[in-house]
Amino acid sequence: MTKEQELTHNSLPCEKCPLRKRNIFRDFEADELDFVGRFKKGDLAVKKGATVLVEGAHNPHLYTVLSGWGFRYKLLEDGRRQIVNYVMPGDLVGLQGSLLGEMKHSVEALSQMVLCVFEKAELFSLYRKFPELAYDITWIASREECMLDDNLLTVGRRTALEKVAYLLVFILERSRQSGLTKNGTLSITQQHVADTLGISVVHTNKTIARLMERGHVKWEDGGCRILNPEALAELAGWTAERAGKRPFL
Amino acid sequence: MTKEQELTHNSLPCEKCPLRKRNIFRDFEADELDFVGRFKKGDLAVKKGATVLVEGAHNPHLYTVLSGWGFRYKLLEDGRRQIVNYVMPGDLVGLQGSLLGEMKHSVEALSQMVLCVFEKAELFSLYRKFPELAYDITWIASREECMLDDNLLTVGRRTALEKVAYLLVFILERSRQSGLTKNGTLSITQQHVADTLGISVVHTNKTIARLMERGHVKWEDGGCRILNPEALAELAGWTAERAGKRPFL
DNA sequence: CGAGTGATTGAGGATGCTCAAACCACGTGG
DNA sequence: CCACGTGGTTTGAGCATCCTCAATCACTCG
C-alpha cells in the first residue's frame, strides 16, 4: 500500500452506498444487500495519478469504483502505453486478476477515487449463495468485453478525427450515466487521448485543434469541454443507446 | 438458418465430446456432465465462409465451438471491417448476446465448424444449480477480455512488423492449445490479417514479405506456415505462458 | 477457357511520426 | 514579488509509414 492509498474499514455501509441512489443501477434485495455488506471489506481512497493496480501483481482484492475515475492500461517493454479502457463508478476493477490469478494490466486514477474493497477469496461463495449476483458479475464482464470490441474497432479502423470524436462522446456518455459529470467537462490529458487511440500526442493535438475550429469541443484548464456531443457522435458514426438499469457490485 | 448451416439434434452426446479428451480442458463431475448434457440442444455445423452470428440479431442460442475456427468482427457503415478476435474449440460464442440482449458483433467461419448449441434462456438455471459452471463461464469471459486487451495493445501501439508477428504467434499458440493444428499451418487470408491489425492488405502483404525474407514464415496455398515461432515471439515481444487446465462449456 | 479469389508489385500521395522548440499556467521557494 | 521548474499544450519542419489505386499474376474451379 503506497502512501497515495488509504484504506478505511467500512466507513461507508452498503445501505448508504451513493451508487444505490442513482437510478441506472438496479436495486438489491435485502438479503443481497446484506451479503454484499459482509463481502465488503472497506473503502480504498486513492489520489489522482496514483496507481491502483499493477500488471503482474497478485492482489487479494477486487474493487468496485464508488467515485472518481481512472484508466486501465498496458505497457510494452520500451514504454509504449496503450490505454485499454476507462473505469467509472459502478465498474468492477480487478476481476481478471481474481479469476486468472494475475493482473494483466494496470489501473491508474485520473481523479481522486474511492473504491469499495472485496476479498477475491470470497468470490466463489458469492457464486454459491447468490446466483443472481453471479449472473450480474458475468453481465458486467460482458459489457466490458463489448466496450473493448468497440474500442478495437475505433483504434483499428477509424481515422484520427473519427477516433477523437468517438472517444470523447464515449467517455462523456459513460461519465454521465455513472454520474461522474454534470457539466460536460472531462479532466483528461491529450496524452491519455493519444494513448487510448494509438496515435501520437502531436497528432492528437492537431486533430483536437480541428475539432476546436469547428466549435465541437474546447480544451481548457487541463480538461476537455464538449460543446457539441451530437456533432461528435455524427463524426464518429456513433449512436447512443438508451441505458436500461444495470447491475453493479 | 441459412443453407450453409445445419442443425442436428444431439448427434454427439457430451460424454463423447471430443474436447473432453484434450487435457488442457478441466474434467467435469458426473452431475455437471449430466446437466450440461441436458443443457445442450444439438450440434450446429457451418461451412467455411458462412456467417454464424450476425450483429444486431437476437439469437436464442449460445454456443461452444467443438471443432474448426472462425472470427468475431465488427463493421463500420462504409464497410471497414475490424476483426476483434478469433474463436477456437472450447470457446464460448454468443455470451454477450445472451446477457446484453443483442449481438454486438458478427461471427464468421474460417473453416468448417461444428458448434454445440445451448438455449440462452436456460443459462440462468445453470447459474442457480451449478455455481462452479457459472464461475467457469465468468472465467471464460475474463480470458476473452484479457485477449482483447492484448489485441488492443497490438493494434494501438505495435509497429506493422510487430503486429503481424504478434498475430501469427498468438493464433498459432491458441490453435495448438485447442488442438486445431498439429502441423503449424493456419488457413487464413492476408485480408484477415489486415483487418485484425488495422492495416491495409497491401501493406500487410509487404510486411509479410519481410517476414518471409527472414525465413520466419511461408505463405502457401491459401494459408500460412510458421517456420520460426520463437523469432516471431521475439519480434512481437511476446512470451508464451504455460497453459494450465481451463474450463469450457 | 473464363471467372473468381487471393497474392504481389509499383507509383504517388496522405496520414501520422519524431524531433525540437516555444509557450502557458501553475506552484514553489528564495 | 520574482525566478524557476514542471506538466501540459501548441507549432513547425522533415521524414517514415502506411494508404489508395491500379495492374498483374498464380491458382482453382466449373
Coordinates of C-alpha atoms (C1' of nucleotides) in Angstrom, one line a residue:
Chain A
M1 CA 0.0 0.0 0.0
T2 CA 1.7 3.2 -1.2
K3 CA 1.3 6.5 0.6
E4 CA -1.2 7.6 -2.1
Q5 CA -3.6 4.9 -1.0
E6 CA -5.5 4.8 2.2
L7 CA -7.8 2.0 3.4
T8 CA -10.6 2.7 5.8
H9 CA -12.7 0.0 7.2
N10 CA -16.4 0.1 6.5
S11 CA -16.6 3.8 6.7
L12 CA -19.4 3.6 4.2
P13 CA -22.0 0.9 4.8
C14 CA -23.7 -0.5 1.7
E15 CA -27.1 0.7 2.7
K16 CA -25.8 4.2 2.3
C17 CA -23.9 3.5 -0.9
P18 CA -24.1 6.6 -3.1
L19 CA -24.4 4.5 -6.2
R20 CA -27.6 2.9 -5.0
K21 CA -29.4 6.1 -5.3
R22 CA -28.6 6.5 -8.9
N23 CA -31.4 5.1 -10.9
I24 CA -29.4 3.5 -13.7
F25 CA -28.3 0.9 -11.2
R26 CA -30.5 -2.0 -10.3
D27 CA -31.9 -2.4 -6.8
F28 CA -30.8 -5.1 -4.4
E29 CA -32.9 -7.5 -2.4
A30 CA -32.5 -7.2 1.3
D31 CA -30.5 -10.5 1.5
E32 CA -28.3 -9.5 -1.3
L33 CA -27.5 -6.2 0.3
D34 CA -26.8 -7.9 3.5
F35 CA -24.4 -10.4 1.8
V36 CA -22.6 -7.7 -0.1
G37 CA -22.3 -5.7 3.0
R38 CA -20.4 -8.5 4.6
F39 CA -18.5 -9.2 1.4
K40 CA -17.2 -5.6 1.5
K41 CA -14.0 -5.2 3.4
G42 CA -13.6 -1.4 3.4
D43 CA -13.0 1.6 1.3
L44 CA -9.9 2.5 -0.6
A45 CA -9.2 6.1 -1.3
V46 CA -6.6 6.9 -3.9
K47 CA -5.2 10.2 -5.1
K48 CA -5.2 11.5 -8.6
G49 CA -2.3 10.0 -10.5
A50 CA -1.9 7.1 -8.1
T51 CA -1.6 3.5 -9.4
V52 CA -4.5 1.4 -8.1
L53 CA -3.4 -1.9 -9.5
V54 CA -0.2 -3.0 -11.3
E55 CA 0.3 -5.5 -14.0
G56 CA 1.7 -8.8 -12.8
A57 CA 0.6 -8.3 -9.2
H58 CA -1.3 -10.9 -7.2
N59 CA -3.7 -8.7 -5.5
P60 CA -6.1 -10.4 -3.0
H61 CA -8.7 -7.8 -3.7
L62 CA -11.4 -6.9 -6.1
Y63 CA -13.0 -3.5 -6.3
T64 CA -16.0 -1.5 -7.3
V65 CA -15.5 2.1 -8.2
L66 CA -17.6 4.3 -5.9
S67 CA -16.5 7.7 -7.1
G68 CA -13.9 9.3 -9.4
W69 CA -12.5 7.6 -12.5
G70 CA -9.3 6.1 -13.9
F71 CA -8.0 4.1 -16.7
R72 CA -6.8 0.6 -17.4
Y73 CA -3.6 0.3 -19.5
K74 CA -0.8 -2.0 -20.7
L75 CA 2.8 -1.2 -21.4
L76 CA 5.3 -2.5 -23.9
E77 CA 8.8 -3.1 -22.7
D78 CA 10.1 0.1 -24.3
G79 CA 7.4 2.2 -22.6
R80 CA 4.8 2.5 -25.3
R81 CA 1.5 2.7 -23.5
Q82 CA -2.0 1.6 -24.5
I83 CA -5.0 2.7 -22.6
V84 CA -7.4 -0.1 -22.9
N85 CA -10.5 1.3 -21.2
Y86 CA -11.7 3.7 -18.5
V87 CA -13.2 2.8 -15.2
M88 CA -16.1 4.7 -13.7
P89 CA -18.5 4.5 -10.8
G90 CA -20.2 1.1 -10.7
D91 CA -17.4 -0.6 -12.7
L92 CA -15.7 -3.7 -11.3
V93 CA -12.0 -3.5 -11.2
G94 CA -9.6 -6.4 -10.9
L95 CA -12.0 -9.2 -11.9
Q96 CA -9.4 -10.6 -14.3
G97 CA -6.9 -10.8 -11.6
S98 CA -9.3 -12.6 -9.4
L99 CA -10.1 -15.3 -11.9
L100 CA -6.9 -15.6 -13.9
G101 CA -4.6 -15.3 -10.9
E102 CA -2.5 -12.4 -12.0
M103 CA -3.3 -8.8 -13.2
K104 CA -2.7 -8.4 -16.9
H105 CA -3.0 -4.7 -16.9
S106 CA -2.5 -1.7 -14.6
V107 CA -5.0 0.9 -13.3
E108 CA -4.3 4.5 -12.6
A109 CA -6.5 7.2 -11.1
L110 CA -7.5 10.2 -13.3
S111 CA -9.0 11.9 -10.3
Q112 CA -9.4 11.3 -6.6
M113 CA -11.1 7.9 -6.4
V114 CA -12.9 5.8 -3.8
L115 CA -13.1 2.1 -4.3
C116 CA -15.1 -0.5 -2.5
V117 CA -12.8 -3.4 -1.5
F118 CA -13.8 -7.0 -1.7
E119 CA -11.9 -10.2 -0.9
K120 CA -11.4 -12.2 -4.0
A121 CA -11.1 -15.4 -2.0
E122 CA -14.8 -14.9 -1.1
L123 CA -15.9 -14.5 -4.7
F124 CA -16.8 -18.1 -5.1
S125 CA -19.0 -18.1 -2.1
L126 CA -21.0 -15.3 -3.7
Y127 CA -21.4 -17.6 -6.7
R128 CA -22.7 -20.4 -4.5
K129 CA -25.1 -18.3 -2.4
F130 CA -26.3 -15.6 -4.9
P131 CA -26.6 -16.8 -8.4
E132 CA -28.3 -13.5 -9.3
L133 CA -25.2 -11.6 -8.2
A134 CA -23.0 -14.1 -10.0
Y135 CA -25.0 -13.5 -13.1
D136 CA -24.6 -9.8 -12.6
I137 CA -20.9 -10.2 -12.5
T138 CA -20.9 -12.0 -15.7
W139 CA -23.1 -9.3 -17.2
I140 CA -20.6 -6.7 -16.1
A141 CA -17.8 -8.7 -17.7
S142 CA -19.7 -9.0 -20.9
R143 CA -20.4 -5.3 -21.0
E144 CA -16.7 -4.7 -20.6
E145 CA -16.0 -7.1 -23.4
C146 CA -18.4 -5.2 -25.6
M147 CA -16.7 -1.9 -24.9
L148 CA -13.4 -3.4 -25.7
D149 CA -14.7 -4.6 -29.1
D150 CA -15.8 -1.1 -29.8
N151 CA -12.5 0.3 -28.8
L152 CA -10.7 -2.1 -31.0
L153 CA -12.9 -1.1 -34.0
T154 CA -12.0 2.5 -33.2
V155 CA -8.3 2.1 -32.9
G156 CA -8.1 -0.3 -35.8
R157 CA -10.4 1.2 -38.4
R158 CA -11.4 4.8 -37.7
T159 CA -9.4 7.8 -38.9
A160 CA -7.8 10.1 -36.4
L161 CA -10.6 12.6 -36.5
E162 CA -13.2 9.9 -36.0
K163 CA -11.2 8.4 -33.2
V164 CA -11.0 11.5 -31.2
A165 CA -14.7 12.2 -31.8
Y166 CA -15.6 8.7 -30.8
L167 CA -13.5 8.7 -27.6
L168 CA -14.9 12.0 -26.4
V169 CA -18.6 11.1 -26.8
F170 CA -17.9 7.6 -25.5
I171 CA -16.4 8.9 -22.3
L172 CA -18.8 11.7 -21.9
E173 CA -21.8 9.4 -22.2
R174 CA -20.4 6.9 -19.8
S175 CA -19.5 9.6 -17.3
R176 CA -23.0 11.0 -17.5
Q177 CA -24.5 7.6 -16.9
S178 CA -22.4 6.9 -14.0
G179 CA -23.0 10.3 -12.5
L180 CA -19.4 11.5 -12.8
T181 CA -20.1 14.6 -14.7
K182 CA -22.9 17.1 -14.9
N183 CA -21.2 20.0 -16.7
G184 CA -19.8 18.0 -19.6
T185 CA -16.2 18.6 -18.7
L186 CA -13.7 15.8 -18.7
S187 CA -10.4 16.2 -16.8
I188 CA -8.2 14.3 -19.1
T189 CA -4.9 14.9 -20.8
Q190 CA -4.1 14.9 -24.6
Q191 CA -1.5 12.2 -23.8
H192 CA -4.3 10.0 -22.5
V193 CA -6.3 10.5 -25.6
A194 CA -3.3 9.7 -27.7
D195 CA -2.5 6.6 -25.7
T196 CA -6.1 5.4 -26.0
L197 CA -6.4 5.9 -29.7
G198 CA -3.0 4.6 -30.8
I199 CA -1.7 7.9 -32.2
S200 CA 1.0 10.3 -31.1
V201 CA 0.4 13.3 -28.8
V202 CA 1.4 15.8 -31.5
H203 CA -1.1 14.4 -34.0
T204 CA -3.7 14.2 -31.3
N205 CA -3.2 17.8 -30.6
K206 CA -3.6 18.8 -34.2
T207 CA -6.7 16.6 -34.5
I208 CA -8.3 18.2 -31.5
A209 CA -7.4 21.6 -32.9
R210 CA -9.6 20.7 -35.9
L211 CA -12.5 19.8 -33.7
M212 CA -12.0 23.1 -31.8
E213 CA -12.1 25.1 -35.1
R214 CA -15.4 23.5 -35.8
G215 CA -16.6 24.5 -32.4
H216 CA -17.3 21.0 -31.2
V217 CA -15.0 20.9 -28.2
K218 CA -12.9 23.3 -26.1
W219 CA -9.8 22.4 -24.3
E220 CA -9.5 24.4 -21.1
D221 CA -7.5 24.2 -17.8
G222 CA -6.4 20.7 -18.1
G223 CA -9.6 19.2 -19.3
C224 CA -12.0 19.0 -22.2
R225 CA -15.3 20.6 -22.5
I226 CA -17.6 19.1 -25.0
L227 CA -19.8 21.7 -26.7
N228 CA -21.5 19.6 -29.3
P229 CA -21.8 15.9 -28.5
E230 CA -24.2 15.3 -31.3
A231 CA -21.7 16.5 -33.9
L232 CA -19.0 14.3 -32.4
A233 CA -21.4 11.3 -32.5
E234 CA -22.2 12.1 -36.1
L235 CA -18.5 12.2 -37.0
A236 CA -17.7 9.0 -35.2
G237 CA -20.7 7.2 -36.5
W238 CA -21.8 6.5 -33.0
T239 CA -25.3 6.1 -31.7
A240 CA -26.2 6.3 -28.1
E241 CA -28.3 3.5 -26.8
R242 CA -30.8 4.2 -24.1
A243 CA -29.3 2.8 -21.0
G244 CA -31.5 0.4 -19.0
K245 CA -30.9 -0.5 -15.4
R246 CA -27.7 -2.2 -14.9
P247 CA -26.2 -4.3 -12.2
F248 CA -23.2 -3.5 -10.1
L249 CA -21.2 -4.7 -7.1
Chain B
M1 CA -31.0 -20.7 -40.6
T2 CA -29.2 -20.3 -43.9
K3 CA -28.4 -23.2 -46.2
E4 CA -24.8 -23.1 -45.0
Q5 CA -26.0 -24.1 -41.6
E6 CA -27.3 -27.4 -40.5
L7 CA -28.6 -28.3 -37.1
T8 CA -28.6 -31.9 -35.9
H9 CA -30.1 -32.9 -32.6
N10 CA -27.8 -34.5 -30.1
S11 CA -25.8 -36.3 -32.6
L12 CA -22.9 -36.0 -30.2
P13 CA -23.6 -36.7 -26.6
C14 CA -21.5 -34.8 -24.1
E15 CA -19.9 -37.9 -22.7
K16 CA -18.3 -38.4 -26.1
C17 CA -17.3 -34.8 -26.5
P18 CA -14.0 -34.6 -28.4
L19 CA -12.9 -31.7 -26.3
R20 CA -13.1 -33.7 -23.1
K21 CA -10.2 -35.9 -24.1
R22 CA -7.9 -32.9 -24.5
N23 CA -6.0 -32.5 -21.4
I24 CA -6.0 -28.7 -21.3
F25 CA -9.7 -28.7 -20.5
R26 CA -10.8 -29.4 -17.0
D27 CA -12.8 -32.5 -16.1
F28 CA -16.4 -32.4 -15.2
E29 CA -18.1 -34.0 -12.3
A30 CA -20.8 -36.6 -13.2
D31 CA -23.7 -34.3 -12.2
E32 CA -22.2 -31.4 -14.2
L33 CA -21.8 -33.5 -17.2
D34 CA -25.4 -34.7 -16.8
F35 CA -26.7 -31.1 -16.6
V36 CA -24.7 -29.8 -19.5
G37 CA -25.9 -32.8 -21.5
R38 CA -29.4 -31.7 -21.0
F39 CA -28.5 -28.0 -21.5
K40 CA -27.1 -28.9 -24.9
K41 CA -29.7 -28.7 -27.6
G42 CA -27.8 -30.1 -30.6
D43 CA -24.9 -29.5 -32.9
L44 CA -24.6 -26.8 -35.5
A45 CA -22.4 -27.5 -38.5
V46 CA -21.4 -24.5 -40.6
K47 CA -19.4 -24.3 -43.7
K48 CA -16.3 -22.3 -44.3
G49 CA -17.2 -18.7 -45.0
A50 CA -20.6 -18.9 -43.5
T51 CA -21.9 -16.4 -41.0
V52 CA -22.5 -18.0 -37.7
L53 CA -24.0 -15.0 -35.9
V54 CA -24.8 -11.5 -37.1
E55 CA -24.5 -8.2 -35.3
G56 CA -27.9 -6.9 -34.2
A57 CA -29.6 -10.3 -34.1
H58 CA -31.5 -11.6 -31.2
N59 CA -30.3 -15.1 -31.2
P60 CA -31.9 -17.5 -28.7
H61 CA -28.8 -19.6 -28.6
L62 CA -25.3 -19.7 -27.1
Y63 CA -22.6 -21.9 -28.5
T64 CA -19.4 -23.7 -27.7
V65 CA -17.0 -24.3 -30.5
L66 CA -16.4 -28.1 -30.9
S67 CA -14.2 -28.0 -34.0
G68 CA -12.9 -25.7 -36.6
W69 CA -12.4 -22.0 -36.1
G70 CA -13.7 -18.6 -37.1
F71 CA -13.5 -14.9 -36.2
R72 CA -15.6 -12.2 -34.5
Y73 CA -15.8 -8.9 -36.2
K74 CA -17.5 -5.6 -36.4
L75 CA -18.2 -3.3 -39.4
L76 CA -18.4 0.4 -39.9
E77 CA -21.2 1.7 -42.0
D78 CA -18.9 2.2 -45.0
G79 CA -17.7 -1.4 -44.9
R80 CA -14.5 -1.0 -43.0
R81 CA -14.1 -4.2 -41.0
Q82 CA -12.3 -4.9 -37.7
I83 CA -11.7 -8.5 -36.7
V84 CA -11.8 -8.4 -32.9
N85 CA -10.8 -11.9 -32.0
Y86 CA -10.7 -15.5 -33.2
V87 CA -12.9 -18.3 -31.9
M88 CA -11.5 -21.8 -31.4
P89 CA -12.5 -25.1 -29.9
G90 CA -13.6 -24.7 -26.3
D91 CA -14.5 -21.0 -26.8
L92 CA -17.9 -19.7 -25.9
V93 CA -19.7 -17.8 -28.7
G94 CA -22.6 -15.5 -28.2
L95 CA -22.4 -14.9 -24.5
Q96 CA -22.6 -11.2 -25.0
G97 CA -25.8 -11.6 -26.9
S98 CA -27.2 -13.8 -24.2
L99 CA -26.6 -11.3 -21.4
L100 CA -26.9 -8.0 -23.2
G101 CA -29.8 -8.9 -25.3
E102 CA -28.4 -8.2 -28.8
M103 CA -25.3 -9.3 -30.6
K104 CA -22.8 -6.5 -30.9
H105 CA -20.6 -8.3 -33.4
S106 CA -20.8 -11.0 -36.1
V107 CA -19.0 -14.3 -36.3
E108 CA -17.8 -16.0 -39.5
A109 CA -16.3 -19.4 -40.0
L110 CA -12.8 -19.7 -41.3
S111 CA -13.1 -23.4 -41.8
Q112 CA -15.9 -26.0 -41.5
M113 CA -17.1 -25.6 -37.9
V114 CA -19.2 -27.6 -35.5
L115 CA -20.8 -25.8 -32.6
C116 CA -22.5 -27.1 -29.6
V117 CA -25.9 -25.3 -29.2
F118 CA -27.3 -24.2 -25.9
E119 CA -30.5 -22.3 -25.1
K120 CA -29.7 -19.0 -23.6
A121 CA -33.0 -18.9 -21.7
E122 CA -31.7 -21.7 -19.6
L123 CA -28.4 -20.0 -18.8
F124 CA -29.7 -18.7 -15.5
S125 CA -30.8 -22.0 -14.3
L126 CA -27.2 -23.1 -14.8
Y127 CA -26.2 -20.3 -12.5
R128 CA -28.6 -21.4 -9.9
K129 CA -27.8 -25.1 -10.0
F130 CA -24.1 -25.1 -10.7
P131 CA -22.1 -22.3 -9.3
E132 CA -18.9 -24.0 -10.4
L133 CA -20.0 -23.8 -14.0
A134 CA -21.2 -20.2 -13.6
Y135 CA -17.8 -19.4 -12.2
D136 CA -16.3 -21.1 -15.3
I137 CA -18.3 -19.0 -17.6
T138 CA -17.1 -15.9 -15.9
W139 CA -13.6 -17.2 -16.1
I140 CA -14.0 -17.7 -19.9
A141 CA -15.3 -14.2 -20.2
S142 CA -12.4 -12.8 -18.3
R143 CA -10.0 -14.7 -20.5
E144 CA -11.6 -13.2 -23.6
E145 CA -11.3 -9.8 -22.0
C146 CA -7.7 -10.4 -21.5
M147 CA -7.1 -11.4 -25.1
L148 CA -8.9 -8.2 -26.2
D149 CA -6.7 -6.1 -24.0
D150 CA -3.7 -7.7 -25.7
N151 CA -5.1 -7.2 -29.1
L152 CA -5.8 -3.5 -28.3
L153 CA -2.2 -3.1 -27.3
T154 CA -1.1 -4.6 -30.5
V155 CA -3.3 -2.6 -32.8
G156 CA -2.7 0.6 -31.0
R157 CA 0.9 0.5 -30.2
R158 CA 2.9 -2.1 -32.1
T159 CA 4.5 -1.4 -35.5
A160 CA 3.3 -3.3 -38.6
L161 CA 6.1 -5.8 -38.4
E162 CA 5.4 -6.4 -34.7
K163 CA 1.7 -6.6 -35.3
V164 CA 2.0 -9.4 -37.9
A165 CA 4.5 -11.3 -35.8
Y166 CA 2.3 -11.0 -32.8
L167 CA -0.9 -12.1 -34.5
L168 CA 0.8 -15.1 -36.0
V169 CA 2.3 -16.5 -32.8
F170 CA -0.9 -15.6 -31.0
I171 CA -3.1 -17.6 -33.3
L172 CA -0.6 -20.4 -33.6
E173 CA -0.3 -20.8 -29.9
R174 CA -4.0 -20.8 -29.4
S175 CA -4.7 -23.2 -32.2
R176 CA -2.2 -25.6 -30.8
Q177 CA -3.7 -25.4 -27.3
S178 CA -7.2 -26.0 -28.6
G179 CA -6.0 -28.8 -30.8
L180 CA -6.8 -27.2 -34.0
T181 CA -3.4 -27.5 -35.6
K182 CA -0.6 -30.0 -35.5
N183 CA 1.5 -29.0 -38.4
G184 CA 1.8 -25.3 -37.7
T185 CA -0.3 -24.2 -40.7
L186 CA -3.0 -21.6 -40.4
S187 CA -5.5 -21.3 -43.2
I188 CA -6.1 -17.6 -43.2
T189 CA -6.1 -14.8 -45.7
Q190 CA -3.9 -11.7 -45.8
Q191 CA -7.1 -9.8 -45.8
H192 CA -8.0 -11.3 -42.4
V193 CA -4.6 -10.4 -41.1
A194 CA -5.0 -6.9 -42.3
D195 CA -8.5 -6.5 -40.8
T196 CA -7.3 -7.8 -37.5
L197 CA -4.3 -5.5 -37.2
G198 CA -5.9 -2.3 -38.6
I199 CA -3.6 -2.0 -41.6
S200 CA -4.3 -2.3 -45.3
V201 CA -3.9 -5.5 -47.3
V202 CA -1.2 -4.1 -49.4
H203 CA 0.9 -3.1 -46.5
T204 CA 0.1 -6.4 -44.8
N205 CA 1.4 -8.2 -47.8
K206 CA 4.6 -6.2 -47.9
T207 CA 5.1 -6.7 -44.2
I208 CA 4.6 -10.5 -44.5
A209 CA 7.1 -10.4 -47.4
R210 CA 9.7 -9.1 -45.0
L211 CA 9.0 -11.9 -42.6
M212 CA 9.3 -14.4 -45.4
E213 CA 12.7 -12.9 -46.4
R214 CA 13.9 -13.6 -42.9
G215 CA 12.6 -17.1 -43.2
H216 CA 10.2 -16.9 -40.3
V217 CA 7.0 -17.7 -42.2
K218 CA 5.9 -19.1 -45.5
W219 CA 2.7 -18.3 -47.3
E220 CA 1.4 -21.2 -49.2
D221 CA -1.8 -22.4 -50.9
G222 CA -4.1 -20.0 -49.1
G223 CA -2.5 -20.3 -45.7
C224 CA 0.4 -19.5 -43.5
R225 CA 3.1 -21.9 -42.4
I226 CA 5.0 -20.6 -39.4
L227 CA 8.6 -21.8 -39.6
N228 CA 10.1 -19.9 -36.6
P229 CA 7.6 -19.1 -33.9
E230 CA 10.4 -18.2 -31.5
A231 CA 11.6 -15.5 -33.8
L232 CA 8.1 -14.1 -34.2
A233 CA 7.6 -14.1 -30.5
E234 CA 10.9 -12.3 -30.1
L235 CA 9.9 -9.7 -32.6
A236 CA 6.5 -9.2 -31.0
G237 CA 7.8 -9.0 -27.5
W238 CA 5.5 -11.9 -26.7
T239 CA 6.1 -14.6 -24.1
A240 CA 4.1 -17.8 -24.0
E241 CA 2.6 -18.7 -20.7
R242 CA 2.3 -22.3 -19.8
A243 CA -1.3 -23.2 -20.1
G244 CA -2.9 -24.7 -17.1
K245 CA -6.2 -26.6 -17.3
R246 CA -9.0 -24.4 -18.3
P247 CA -12.8 -24.7 -18.2
F248 CA -15.2 -24.9 -21.1
L249 CA -18.8 -25.3 -21.8
Chain C
dC1 C1' -11.3 -21.4 -71.4
dG2 C1' -13.2 -17.8 -68.5
dA3 C1' -14.3 -16.3 -64.0
dG4 C1' -13.1 -15.7 -59.3
dT5 C1' -10.2 -15.4 -55.4
dG6 C1' -6.2 -14.1 -53.2
dA7 C1' -1.3 -12.6 -53.5
dT8 C1' 2.0 -9.3 -55.3
dT9 C1' 4.0 -5.1 -57.3
dG10 C1' 4.7 -0.2 -58.4
dA11 C1' 3.7 4.6 -58.2
dG12 C1' 2.3 8.6 -55.9
dG13 C1' 0.3 10.8 -52.1
dA14 C1' -2.0 11.3 -47.5
dT15 C1' -1.5 10.5 -42.9
dG16 C1' 0.8 10.4 -39.0
dC17 C1' 5.5 10.2 -36.7
dT18 C1' 9.8 12.2 -34.4
dC19 C1' 12.4 15.9 -33.0
dA20 C1' 12.8 20.2 -31.2
dA21 C1' 11.4 24.5 -29.6
dA22 C1' 8.3 27.6 -27.6
dC23 C1' 4.6 28.7 -24.8
dC24 C1' 1.5 28.8 -20.9
dA25 C1' -0.4 28.3 -16.3
dC26 C1' 0.8 26.9 -12.1
dG27 C1' 3.0 26.2 -7.8
dT28 C1' 7.4 26.5 -5.0
dG29 C1' 10.9 28.7 -2.7
dG30 C1' 14.1 32.4 -2.1
Chain D
dC1 C1' 7.3 39.5 -5.9
dC2 C1' 10.0 37.2 -8.9
dA3 C1' 12.8 33.3 -10.6
dC4 C1' 12.4 28.7 -11.6
dG5 C1' 10.8 24.2 -12.5
dT6 C1' 7.1 21.3 -14.0
dG7 C1' 3.4 19.4 -16.7
dG8 C1' 0.7 20.0 -20.5
dT9 C1' -0.3 22.2 -24.9
dT10 C1' 1.0 24.2 -29.3
dT11 C1' 3.8 24.8 -33.6
dG12 C1' 6.9 23.9 -37.4
dA13 C1' 9.9 21.1 -40.2
dG14 C1' 11.2 17.0 -42.3
dC15 C1' 10.6 12.3 -42.8
dA16 C1' 8.7 7.4 -42.4
dT17 C1' 5.0 4.7 -42.5
dC18 C1' 1.1 3.4 -44.5
dC19 C1' -2.7 4.2 -47.8
dT20 C1' -5.1 4.1 -52.3
dC21 C1' -5.3 3.0 -57.0
dA22 C1' -4.4 0.1 -60.5
dA23 C1' -2.4 -3.5 -62.7
dT24 C1' -0.6 -8.2 -62.9
dC25 C1' 0.0 -12.8 -61.5
dA26 C1' -0.9 -17.6 -59.8
dC27 C1' -4.3 -20.9 -59.0
dT28 C1' -8.6 -23.2 -58.7
dC29 C1' -13.0 -24.5 -60.3
dG30 C1' -16.9 -25.0 -63.3

